[in-house]
């Protein structure tokens, strides 16, 4: 998953952003398949390597897109750096919980977490930013709350995963919303902030009896390096899409990722779908349907 991007240009044709948007969300949706390939790497160590290999790739893309002036402007702003310090902690938590959950076989819990995320965004916008919810949005949030209550009653052991993912990424987006730094420069600075602890994590695992996961096997080392690609590339695609298409349309497409994860859990990972989780999914799909209906109605009203 990735960082919020600036609002799209209203003069850009909506269709031009569809391909990069689909590319970004397809990569995020199928990410569990990649994580299973690196399942032997301890999740905490893998997050460290992910940060280490994301930074150089981000710097290369920043150079290619000539975004160094934006990067330097953010580095010179104490307010931006403080916000990015907070967002780097939040995205680090989000990455670790997601990676641990997939490797532990809690695929459905991650899907629920990212279905909940847009609804949590709306709720935080009301509580923190003073934004007003429409009646349909309140209904969607209320239905999602019932879904969470069902999880608490029947699947409490995985509830913390869904809530951690939904809230950590929503809070991350809220923090990033307060700072005028683009998605890619922002991720570059966040990766740089996290580089020292990430290097410490890698060094700590290298000093353990089993040694580092990186460098022992060429195939595994290549897969670990590839973590930088699956982090930076979908972010770049998302940033391109957000500038070329209507943001509400992009909001519809974002549900592609948790839907793919759900079907992976069902048909690839063959995870049992407990009654509490099934009921929760049904309610969340209803809440998402109400939420999307509201976005679509507002879009039609605005274009009328």
PDB file of C-alpha atoms in Angstrom:
ATOM      1  CA  UNK A   1       0.000   0.000   0.000  1.00  0.00           C
ATOM      2  CA  UNK A   2       1.029   3.591  -0.460  1.00  0.00           C
ATOM      3  CA  UNK A   3       0.925   7.271   0.328  1.00  0.00           C
ATOM      4  CA  UNK A   4      -1.778   9.771  -0.524  1.00  0.00           C
ATOM      5  CA  UNK A   5      -1.155  11.749  -3.689  1.00  0.00           C
ATOM      6  CA  UNK A   6      -2.060  15.316  -4.606  1.00  0.00           C
ATOM      7  CA  UNK A   7      -5.470  15.914  -6.139  1.00  0.00           C
ATOM      8  CA  UNK A   8      -5.644  15.268  -9.864  1.00  0.00           C
ATOM      9  CA  UNK A   9      -5.684  18.053 -12.388  1.00  0.00           C
ATOM     10  CA  UNK A  10      -9.293  18.716 -13.438  1.00  0.00           C
ATOM     11  CA  UNK A  11      -8.152  19.354 -17.011  1.00  0.00           C
ATOM     12  CA  UNK A  12      -6.547  15.909 -17.409  1.00  0.00           C
ATOM     13  CA  UNK A  13      -8.587  13.239 -19.231  1.00  0.00           C
ATOM     14  CA  UNK A  14      -9.949  10.708 -16.756  1.00  0.00           C
ATOM     15  CA  UNK A  15      -9.247   7.678 -18.945  1.00  0.00           C
ATOM     16  CA  UNK A  16      -5.510   8.431 -19.120  1.00  0.00           C
ATOM     17  CA  UNK A  17      -5.017   7.441 -15.497  1.00  0.00           C
ATOM     18  CA  UNK A  18      -6.900   4.150 -15.633  1.00  0.00           C
ATOM     19  CA  UNK A  19      -3.980   1.933 -16.708  1.00  0.00           C
ATOM     20  CA  UNK A  20      -1.536   3.121 -13.990  1.00  0.00           C
ATOM     21  CA  UNK A  21      -4.318   2.961 -11.379  1.00  0.00           C
ATOM     22  CA  UNK A  22      -5.124  -0.634 -12.285  1.00  0.00           C
ATOM     23  CA  UNK A  23      -1.407  -1.433 -12.310  1.00  0.00           C
ATOM     24  CA  UNK A  24      -0.911  -0.056  -8.800  1.00  0.00           C
ATOM     25  CA  UNK A  25      -3.877  -1.813  -7.241  1.00  0.00           C
ATOM     26  CA  UNK A  26      -3.186  -5.106  -9.031  1.00  0.00           C
ATOM     27  CA  UNK A  27       0.358  -5.106  -7.626  1.00  0.00           C
ATOM     28  CA  UNK A  28      -0.923  -4.383  -4.109  1.00  0.00           C
ATOM     29  CA  UNK A  29      -3.665  -6.983  -4.502  1.00  0.00           C
ATOM     30  CA  UNK A  30      -1.296  -9.776  -5.531  1.00  0.00           C
ATOM     31  CA  UNK A  31       1.405  -8.774  -3.036  1.00  0.00           C
ATOM     32  CA  UNK A  32       0.588 -11.755  -0.731  1.00  0.00           C
ATOM     33  CA  UNK A  33       1.845 -14.115  -3.444  1.00  0.00           C
ATOM     34  CA  UNK A  34       5.224 -12.398  -3.339  1.00  0.00           C
ATOM     35  CA  UNK A  35       5.301 -12.378   0.465  1.00  0.00           C
ATOM     36  CA  UNK A  36       4.778 -16.125   0.545  1.00  0.00           C
ATOM     37  CA  UNK A  37       7.975 -16.521  -1.513  1.00  0.00           C
ATOM     38  CA  UNK A  38       9.918 -14.771   1.275  1.00  0.00           C
ATOM     39  CA  UNK A  39       8.042 -16.510   4.084  1.00  0.00           C
ATOM     40  CA  UNK A  40      11.263 -17.940   5.539  1.00  0.00           C
ATOM     41  CA  UNK A  41      12.540 -14.415   6.249  1.00  0.00           C
ATOM     42  CA  UNK A  42      11.476 -13.191   9.721  1.00  0.00           C
ATOM     43  CA  UNK A  43       8.856 -10.435   9.209  1.00  0.00           C
ATOM     44  CA  UNK A  44      10.788  -7.882  11.274  1.00  0.00           C
ATOM     45  CA  UNK A  45      13.965  -8.519   9.292  1.00  0.00           C
ATOM     46  CA  UNK A  46      12.070  -8.361   6.011  1.00  0.00           C
ATOM     47  CA  UNK A  47      10.640  -4.933   6.875  1.00  0.00           C
ATOM     48  CA  UNK A  48      14.201  -3.768   7.519  1.00  0.00           C
ATOM     49  CA  UNK A  49      15.386  -5.008   4.141  1.00  0.00           C
ATOM     50  CA  UNK A  50      12.300  -3.569   2.451  1.00  0.00           C
ATOM     51  CA  UNK A  51      13.219  -0.109   3.740  1.00  0.00           C
ATOM     52  CA  UNK A  52      16.884  -0.531   2.798  1.00  0.00           C
ATOM     53  CA  UNK A  53      16.087  -1.504  -0.815  1.00  0.00           C
ATOM     54  CA  UNK A  54      13.220   0.970  -1.254  1.00  0.00           C
ATOM     55  CA  UNK A  55      15.404   4.032  -0.651  1.00  0.00           C
ATOM     56  CA  UNK A  56      17.858   3.648  -3.582  1.00  0.00           C
ATOM     57  CA  UNK A  57      15.055   2.850  -6.019  1.00  0.00           C
ATOM     58  CA  UNK A  58      13.068   5.886  -4.829  1.00  0.00           C
ATOM     59  CA  UNK A  59      16.143   8.076  -5.326  1.00  0.00           C
ATOM     60  CA  UNK A  60      16.551   6.753  -8.887  1.00  0.00           C
ATOM     61  CA  UNK A  61      12.906   7.472  -9.716  1.00  0.00           C
ATOM     62  CA  UNK A  62      13.107  10.912  -8.088  1.00  0.00           C
ATOM     63  CA  UNK A  63      16.131  11.648 -10.278  1.00  0.00           C
ATOM     64  CA  UNK A  64      14.339  10.357 -13.395  1.00  0.00           C
ATOM     65  CA  UNK A  65      11.286  12.505 -12.635  1.00  0.00           C
ATOM     66  CA  UNK A  66      13.439  15.489 -11.674  1.00  0.00           C
ATOM     67  CA  UNK A  67      11.808  15.840  -8.266  1.00  0.00           C
ATOM     68  CA  UNK A  68      14.946  16.681  -6.299  1.00  0.00           C
ATOM     69  CA  UNK A  69      13.861  20.338  -5.836  1.00  0.00           C
ATOM     70  CA  UNK A  70      10.669  19.095  -4.142  1.00  0.00           C
ATOM     71  CA  UNK A  71      12.706  16.658  -2.061  1.00  0.00           C
ATOM     72  CA  UNK A  72      15.156  19.361  -0.934  1.00  0.00           C
ATOM     73  CA  UNK A  73      12.301  21.781  -0.141  1.00  0.00           C
ATOM     74  CA  UNK A  74      10.778  19.202   2.206  1.00  0.00           C
ATOM     75  CA  UNK A  75      14.147  18.542   3.854  1.00  0.00           C
ATOM     76  CA  UNK A  76      14.529  22.263   4.577  1.00  0.00           C
ATOM     77  CA  UNK A  77      11.124  22.514   6.253  1.00  0.00           C
ATOM     78  CA  UNK A  78      11.087  21.540   9.985  1.00  0.00           C
ATOM     79  CA  UNK A  79       7.304  21.150   9.853  1.00  0.00           C
ATOM     80  CA  UNK A  80       7.482  18.789   6.887  1.00  0.00           C
ATOM     81  CA  UNK A  81      10.264  16.753   8.472  1.00  0.00           C
ATOM     82  CA  UNK A  82       8.324  16.418  11.738  1.00  0.00           C
ATOM     83  CA  UNK A  83       5.227  15.250   9.865  1.00  0.00           C
ATOM     84  CA  UNK A  84       7.258  12.791   7.796  1.00  0.00           C
ATOM     85  CA  UNK A  85       8.889  11.467  10.956  1.00  0.00           C
ATOM     86  CA  UNK A  86       5.431  10.652  12.315  1.00  0.00           C
ATOM     87  CA  UNK A  87       4.267   9.203   8.998  1.00  0.00           C
ATOM     88  CA  UNK A  88       7.392   7.048   8.707  1.00  0.00           C
ATOM     89  CA  UNK A  89       6.624   5.456  12.086  1.00  0.00           C
ATOM     90  CA  UNK A  90       3.023   4.809  11.032  1.00  0.00           C
ATOM     91  CA  UNK A  91       3.953   3.288   7.660  1.00  0.00           C
ATOM     92  CA  UNK A  92       6.630   1.161   9.343  1.00  0.00           C
ATOM     93  CA  UNK A  93       3.992  -0.228  11.726  1.00  0.00           C
ATOM     94  CA  UNK A  94       1.617  -0.802   8.805  1.00  0.00           C
ATOM     95  CA  UNK A  95       4.238  -2.676   6.784  1.00  0.00           C
ATOM     96  CA  UNK A  96       5.229  -4.887   9.706  1.00  0.00           C
ATOM     97  CA  UNK A  97       1.638  -5.830  10.656  1.00  0.00           C
ATOM     98  CA  UNK A  98       0.733  -6.573   7.031  1.00  0.00           C
ATOM     99  CA  UNK A  99       3.820  -8.672   6.348  1.00  0.00           C
ATOM    100  CA  UNK A 100       3.519 -10.561   9.636  1.00  0.00           C
ATOM    101  CA  UNK A 101      -0.189 -11.222   9.049  1.00  0.00           C
ATOM    102  CA  UNK A 102       0.311 -12.601   5.523  1.00  0.00           C
ATOM    103  CA  UNK A 103       3.218 -14.789   6.614  1.00  0.00           C
ATOM    104  CA  UNK A 104       1.164 -15.998   9.595  1.00  0.00           C
ATOM    105  CA  UNK A 105      -1.739 -16.969   7.325  1.00  0.00           C
ATOM    106  CA  UNK A 106      -4.103 -14.160   8.400  1.00  0.00           C
ATOM    107  CA  UNK A 107      -4.954 -13.171   4.826  1.00  0.00           C
ATOM    108  CA  UNK A 108      -8.640 -12.436   5.473  1.00  0.00           C
ATOM    109  CA  UNK A 109      -7.762 -10.126   8.363  1.00  0.00           C
ATOM    110  CA  UNK A 110      -5.587  -8.002   6.058  1.00  0.00           C
ATOM    111  CA  UNK A 111      -8.357  -7.832   3.470  1.00  0.00           C
ATOM    112  CA  UNK A 112     -10.832  -6.620   6.088  1.00  0.00           C
ATOM    113  CA  UNK A 113      -8.324  -4.031   7.286  1.00  0.00           C
ATOM    114  CA  UNK A 114      -8.009  -2.435   3.864  1.00  0.00           C
ATOM    115  CA  UNK A 115     -11.746  -2.597   3.206  1.00  0.00           C
ATOM    116  CA  UNK A 116     -12.174  -0.659   6.465  1.00  0.00           C
ATOM    117  CA  UNK A 117      -9.479   1.897   5.629  1.00  0.00           C
ATOM    118  CA  UNK A 118     -11.534   4.296   3.449  1.00  0.00           C
ATOM    119  CA  UNK A 119     -14.334   4.269   6.031  1.00  0.00           C
ATOM    120  CA  UNK A 120     -11.842   5.034   8.798  1.00  0.00           C
ATOM    121  CA  UNK A 121     -10.521   7.873   6.616  1.00  0.00           C
ATOM    122  CA  UNK A 122     -14.003   9.358   6.453  1.00  0.00           C
ATOM    123  CA  UNK A 123     -14.460   8.995  10.209  1.00  0.00           C
ATOM    124  CA  UNK A 124     -11.105  10.624  10.996  1.00  0.00           C
ATOM    125  CA  UNK A 125     -11.921  13.434   8.590  1.00  0.00           C
ATOM    126  CA  UNK A 126     -14.994  14.152  10.679  1.00  0.00           C
ATOM    127  CA  UNK A 127     -13.393  13.792  14.109  1.00  0.00           C
ATOM    128  CA  UNK A 128     -10.061  15.507  13.369  1.00  0.00           C
ATOM    129  CA  UNK A 129     -10.568  17.784  10.374  1.00  0.00           C
ATOM    130  CA  UNK A 130     -14.132  18.821  11.101  1.00  0.00           C
ATOM    131  CA  UNK A 131     -15.446  17.502   7.804  1.00  0.00           C
ATOM    132  CA  UNK A 132     -19.162  16.769   7.494  1.00  0.00           C
ATOM    133  CA  UNK A 133     -20.444  13.294   6.739  1.00  0.00           C
ATOM    134  CA  UNK A 134     -23.436  12.764   4.514  1.00  0.00           C
ATOM    135  CA  UNK A 135     -26.276  10.551   5.709  1.00  0.00           C
ATOM    136  CA  UNK A 136     -25.098   7.701   3.469  1.00  0.00           C
ATOM    137  CA  UNK A 137     -21.542   7.998   4.820  1.00  0.00           C
ATOM    138  CA  UNK A 138     -22.806   7.771   8.398  1.00  0.00           C
ATOM    139  CA  UNK A 139     -24.794   4.666   7.429  1.00  0.00           C
ATOM    140  CA  UNK A 140     -21.659   3.123   5.881  1.00  0.00           C
ATOM    141  CA  UNK A 141     -19.590   3.856   9.000  1.00  0.00           C
ATOM    142  CA  UNK A 142     -22.321   2.431  11.246  1.00  0.00           C
ATOM    143  CA  UNK A 143     -22.516  -0.796   9.203  1.00  0.00           C
ATOM    144  CA  UNK A 144     -18.720  -1.120   9.324  1.00  0.00           C
ATOM    145  CA  UNK A 145     -18.851  -0.662  13.105  1.00  0.00           C
ATOM    146  CA  UNK A 146     -21.293  -3.586  13.350  1.00  0.00           C
ATOM    147  CA  UNK A 147     -18.884  -5.652  11.225  1.00  0.00           C
ATOM    148  CA  UNK A 148     -16.047  -4.855  13.645  1.00  0.00           C
ATOM    149  CA  UNK A 149     -18.288  -5.788  16.579  1.00  0.00           C
ATOM    150  CA  UNK A 150     -18.950  -9.163  14.939  1.00  0.00           C
ATOM    151  CA  UNK A 151     -15.220  -9.728  14.579  1.00  0.00           C
ATOM    152  CA  UNK A 152     -14.719  -8.786  18.216  1.00  0.00           C
ATOM    153  CA  UNK A 153     -17.321 -11.367  19.201  1.00  0.00           C
ATOM    154  CA  UNK A 154     -16.308 -14.234  16.926  1.00  0.00           C
ATOM    155  CA  UNK A 155     -12.797 -13.600  15.576  1.00  0.00           C
ATOM    156  CA  UNK A 156     -11.143 -11.544  18.281  1.00  0.00           C
ATOM    157  CA  UNK A 157      -7.693 -13.088  17.750  1.00  0.00           C
ATOM    158  CA  UNK A 158      -7.408 -11.468  14.304  1.00  0.00           C
ATOM    159  CA  UNK A 159      -9.356  -8.291  15.053  1.00  0.00           C
ATOM    160  CA  UNK A 160      -6.216  -6.406  16.076  1.00  0.00           C
ATOM    161  CA  UNK A 161      -4.695  -7.054  12.630  1.00  0.00           C
ATOM    162  CA  UNK A 162      -7.656  -5.553  10.758  1.00  0.00           C
ATOM    163  CA  UNK A 163      -7.901  -2.553  13.076  1.00  0.00           C
ATOM    164  CA  UNK A 164      -4.133  -1.967  13.109  1.00  0.00           C
ATOM    165  CA  UNK A 165      -3.976  -1.953   9.308  1.00  0.00           C
ATOM    166  CA  UNK A 166      -7.089   0.155   8.851  1.00  0.00           C
ATOM    167  CA  UNK A 167      -6.179   2.766  11.462  1.00  0.00           C
ATOM    168  CA  UNK A 168      -2.404   2.911  10.904  1.00  0.00           C
ATOM    169  CA  UNK A 169      -2.853   3.625   7.205  1.00  0.00           C
ATOM    170  CA  UNK A 170      -5.707   6.060   7.845  1.00  0.00           C
ATOM    171  CA  UNK A 171      -3.598   7.959  10.382  1.00  0.00           C
ATOM    172  CA  UNK A 172      -0.695   7.835   7.948  1.00  0.00           C
ATOM    173  CA  UNK A 173      -2.870   9.410   5.283  1.00  0.00           C
ATOM    174  CA  UNK A 174      -4.112  12.016   7.742  1.00  0.00           C
ATOM    175  CA  UNK A 175      -0.555  13.040   8.638  1.00  0.00           C
ATOM    176  CA  UNK A 176       0.521  13.129   4.985  1.00  0.00           C
ATOM    177  CA  UNK A 177      -2.542  15.247   4.161  1.00  0.00           C
ATOM    178  CA  UNK A 178      -1.125  17.976   6.406  1.00  0.00           C
ATOM    179  CA  UNK A 179       2.182  18.284   4.562  1.00  0.00           C
ATOM    180  CA  UNK A 180       2.643  19.477   0.985  1.00  0.00           C
ATOM    181  CA  UNK A 181       5.054  16.770  -0.171  1.00  0.00           C
ATOM    182  CA  UNK A 182       4.385  14.501  -3.124  1.00  0.00           C
ATOM    183  CA  UNK A 183       3.982  10.749  -2.766  1.00  0.00           C
ATOM    184  CA  UNK A 184       7.380   9.737  -4.109  1.00  0.00           C
ATOM    185  CA  UNK A 185       9.536  12.427  -2.446  1.00  0.00           C
ATOM    186  CA  UNK A 186       7.634  11.746   0.769  1.00  0.00           C
ATOM    187  CA  UNK A 187       8.312   8.003   0.636  1.00  0.00           C
ATOM    188  CA  UNK A 188      11.969   8.740  -0.149  1.00  0.00           C
ATOM    189  CA  UNK A 189      12.323  10.875   2.984  1.00  0.00           C
ATOM    190  CA  UNK A 190      10.373   8.350   5.077  1.00  0.00           C
ATOM    191  CA  UNK A 191      12.664   5.565   3.875  1.00  0.00           C
ATOM    192  CA  UNK A 192      15.713   7.707   4.718  1.00  0.00           C
ATOM    193  CA  UNK A 193      14.321   8.370   8.212  1.00  0.00           C
ATOM    194  CA  UNK A 194      13.779   4.639   8.744  1.00  0.00           C
ATOM    195  CA  UNK A 195      17.106   3.638   7.187  1.00  0.00           C
ATOM    196  CA  UNK A 196      19.139   3.703  10.419  1.00  0.00           C
ATOM    197  CA  UNK A 197      16.734   1.492  12.432  1.00  0.00           C
ATOM    198  CA  UNK A 198      16.321  -0.742   9.355  1.00  0.00           C
ATOM    199  CA  UNK A 199      20.093  -1.158   9.092  1.00  0.00           C
ATOM    200  CA  UNK A 200      20.193  -1.899  12.827  1.00  0.00           C
ATOM    201  CA  UNK A 201      17.553  -4.612  12.397  1.00  0.00           C
ATOM    202  CA  UNK A 202      19.477  -6.175   9.505  1.00  0.00           C
ATOM    203  CA  UNK A 203      22.713  -6.072  11.509  1.00  0.00           C
ATOM    204  CA  UNK A 204      21.042  -7.630  14.551  1.00  0.00           C
ATOM    205  CA  UNK A 205      19.730 -10.564  12.516  1.00  0.00           C
ATOM    206  CA  UNK A 206      23.139 -10.957  10.846  1.00  0.00           C
ATOM    207  CA  UNK A 207      24.678 -11.355  14.311  1.00  0.00           C
ATOM    208  CA  UNK A 208      22.253 -14.109  15.370  1.00  0.00           C
ATOM    209  CA  UNK A 209      23.221 -17.805  15.047  1.00  0.00           C
ATOM    210  CA  UNK A 210      20.978 -18.315  11.986  1.00  0.00           C
ATOM    211  CA  UNK A 211      22.513 -15.270  10.307  1.00  0.00           C
ATOM    212  CA  UNK A 212      21.004 -12.800   7.859  1.00  0.00           C
ATOM    213  CA  UNK A 213      18.430 -13.928   5.319  1.00  0.00           C
ATOM    214  CA  UNK A 214      20.206 -11.786   2.756  1.00  0.00           C
ATOM    215  CA  UNK A 215      23.383 -13.076   1.109  1.00  0.00           C
ATOM    216  CA  UNK A 216      23.021 -16.775   1.912  1.00  0.00           C
ATOM    217  CA  UNK A 217      21.039 -17.740  -1.176  1.00  0.00           C
ATOM    218  CA  UNK A 218      21.082 -15.898  -4.515  1.00  0.00           C
ATOM    219  CA  UNK A 219      17.373 -16.461  -5.216  1.00  0.00           C
ATOM    220  CA  UNK A 220      16.254 -15.294  -1.770  1.00  0.00           C
ATOM    221  CA  UNK A 221      18.582 -12.299  -1.922  1.00  0.00           C
ATOM    222  CA  UNK A 222      17.083 -11.324  -5.296  1.00  0.00           C
ATOM    223  CA  UNK A 223      13.581 -11.630  -3.855  1.00  0.00           C
ATOM    224  CA  UNK A 224      14.551  -9.404  -0.915  1.00  0.00           C
ATOM    225  CA  UNK A 225      15.993  -6.778  -3.270  1.00  0.00           C
ATOM    226  CA  UNK A 226      12.740  -6.974  -5.256  1.00  0.00           C
ATOM    227  CA  UNK A 227      10.903  -5.657  -2.172  1.00  0.00           C
ATOM    228  CA  UNK A 228      12.094  -2.189  -3.170  1.00  0.00           C
ATOM    229  CA  UNK A 229      10.405  -2.607  -6.559  1.00  0.00           C
ATOM    230  CA  UNK A 230       7.045  -3.737  -5.158  1.00  0.00           C
ATOM    231  CA  UNK A 231       7.129  -0.789  -2.765  1.00  0.00           C
ATOM    232  CA  UNK A 232       8.190   2.061  -5.076  1.00  0.00           C
ATOM    233  CA  UNK A 233       6.686   1.059  -8.453  1.00  0.00           C
ATOM    234  CA  UNK A 234       3.004   0.851  -7.416  1.00  0.00           C
ATOM    235  CA  UNK A 235       3.469   4.134  -5.553  1.00  0.00           C
ATOM    236  CA  UNK A 236       4.710   5.782  -8.742  1.00  0.00           C
ATOM    237  CA  UNK A 237       1.804   4.322 -10.735  1.00  0.00           C
ATOM    238  CA  UNK A 238      -0.633   5.552  -8.101  1.00  0.00           C
ATOM    239  CA  UNK A 239       0.871   9.059  -8.146  1.00  0.00           C
ATOM    240  CA  UNK A 240       0.543   9.184 -11.949  1.00  0.00           C
ATOM    241  CA  UNK A 241      -3.055   7.942 -11.809  1.00  0.00           C
ATOM    242  CA  UNK A 242      -4.056  10.425  -9.108  1.00  0.00           C
ATOM    243  CA  UNK A 243      -2.920  13.304 -11.290  1.00  0.00           C
ATOM    244  CA  UNK A 244      -4.698  12.061 -14.416  1.00  0.00           C
ATOM    245  CA  UNK A 245      -8.101  10.906 -13.220  1.00  0.00           C
ATOM    246  CA  UNK A 246     -10.914  11.972 -10.966  1.00  0.00           C
ATOM    247  CA  UNK A 247     -10.078  11.145  -7.344  1.00  0.00           C
ATOM    248  CA  UNK A 248     -13.524   9.668  -6.636  1.00  0.00           C
ATOM    249  CA  UNK A 249     -13.054   7.267  -9.560  1.00  0.00           C
ATOM    250  CA  UNK A 250      -9.685   6.311  -8.134  1.00  0.00           C
ATOM    251  CA  UNK A 251     -11.513   5.671  -4.847  1.00  0.00           C
ATOM    252  CA  UNK A 252     -13.689   3.058  -6.548  1.00  0.00           C
ATOM    253  CA  UNK A 253     -10.674   1.245  -7.985  1.00  0.00           C
ATOM    254  CA  UNK A 254      -8.951   1.037  -4.586  1.00  0.00           C
ATOM    255  CA  UNK A 255     -11.325  -1.738  -3.528  1.00  0.00           C
ATOM    256  CA  UNK A 256      -9.726  -3.950  -6.163  1.00  0.00           C
ATOM    257  CA  UNK A 257      -6.780  -4.731  -3.851  1.00  0.00           C
ATOM    258  CA  UNK A 258      -8.626  -6.090  -0.774  1.00  0.00           C
ATOM    259  CA  UNK A 259     -10.993  -7.965  -3.111  1.00  0.00           C
ATOM    260  CA  UNK A 260      -8.043  -9.724  -4.763  1.00  0.00           C
ATOM    261  CA  UNK A 261      -6.583 -10.487  -1.329  1.00  0.00           C
ATOM    262  CA  UNK A 262      -9.938 -11.948  -0.236  1.00  0.00           C
ATOM    263  CA  UNK A 263     -10.078 -14.323  -3.223  1.00  0.00           C
ATOM    264  CA  UNK A 264      -6.424 -15.266  -2.743  1.00  0.00           C
ATOM    265  CA  UNK A 265      -7.220 -16.209   0.836  1.00  0.00           C
ATOM    266  CA  UNK A 266     -10.203 -18.259  -0.290  1.00  0.00           C
ATOM    267  CA  UNK A 267      -8.864 -20.040  -3.404  1.00  0.00           C
ATOM    268  CA  UNK A 268      -5.053 -19.911  -3.192  1.00  0.00           C
ATOM    269  CA  UNK A 269      -4.292 -20.033   0.529  1.00  0.00           C
ATOM    270  CA  UNK A 270      -7.418 -22.130   1.229  1.00  0.00           C
ATOM    271  CA  UNK A 271      -8.088 -20.368   4.508  1.00  0.00           C
ATOM    272  CA  UNK A 272     -11.228 -21.351   6.378  1.00  0.00           C
ATOM    273  CA  UNK A 273     -13.788 -18.569   6.354  1.00  0.00           C
ATOM    274  CA  UNK A 274     -15.268 -18.651   9.858  1.00  0.00           C
ATOM    275  CA  UNK A 275     -18.927 -17.553  10.214  1.00  0.00           C
ATOM    276  CA  UNK A 276     -17.938 -14.388  12.104  1.00  0.00           C
ATOM    277  CA  UNK A 277     -15.504 -13.369   9.365  1.00  0.00           C
ATOM    278  CA  UNK A 278     -17.982 -14.202   6.599  1.00  0.00           C
ATOM    279  CA  UNK A 279     -20.678 -12.107   8.286  1.00  0.00           C
ATOM    280  CA  UNK A 280     -18.163  -9.317   8.777  1.00  0.00           C
ATOM    281  CA  UNK A 281     -17.178  -9.409   5.103  1.00  0.00           C
ATOM    282  CA  UNK A 282     -20.830  -9.257   4.036  1.00  0.00           C
ATOM    283  CA  UNK A 283     -21.460  -6.216   6.230  1.00  0.00           C
ATOM    284  CA  UNK A 284     -18.285  -4.505   5.061  1.00  0.00           C
ATOM    285  CA  UNK A 285     -19.226  -5.114   1.414  1.00  0.00           C
ATOM    286  CA  UNK A 286     -22.618  -3.523   2.157  1.00  0.00           C
ATOM    287  CA  UNK A 287     -20.866  -0.583   3.854  1.00  0.00           C
ATOM    288  CA  UNK A 288     -18.488  -0.215   0.907  1.00  0.00           C
ATOM    289  CA  UNK A 289     -21.460  -0.343  -1.464  1.00  0.00           C
ATOM    290  CA  UNK A 290     -23.183   2.482   0.422  1.00  0.00           C
ATOM    291  CA  UNK A 291     -19.925   4.459   0.509  1.00  0.00           C
ATOM    292  CA  UNK A 292     -19.318   4.035  -3.241  1.00  0.00           C
ATOM    293  CA  UNK A 293     -22.957   4.896  -3.949  1.00  0.00           C
ATOM    294  CA  UNK A 294     -22.482   8.147  -2.041  1.00  0.00           C
ATOM    295  CA  UNK A 295     -19.287   8.989  -3.972  1.00  0.00           C
ATOM    296  CA  UNK A 296     -20.999   8.240  -7.271  1.00  0.00           C
ATOM    297  CA  UNK A 297     -24.060  10.340  -6.376  1.00  0.00           C
ATOM    298  CA  UNK A 298     -21.861  13.296  -5.431  1.00  0.00           C
ATOM    299  CA  UNK A 299     -19.883  12.955  -8.639  1.00  0.00           C
ATOM    300  CA  UNK A 300     -23.028  12.937 -10.766  1.00  0.00           C
ATOM    301  CA  UNK A 301     -24.441  15.910  -8.877  1.00  0.00           C
ATOM    302  CA  UNK A 302     -21.204  17.859  -9.399  1.00  0.00           C
ATOM    303  CA  UNK A 303     -21.183  17.160 -13.140  1.00  0.00           C
ATOM    304  CA  UNK A 304     -24.875  17.963 -13.586  1.00  0.00           C
TER     305      UNK A 304
END
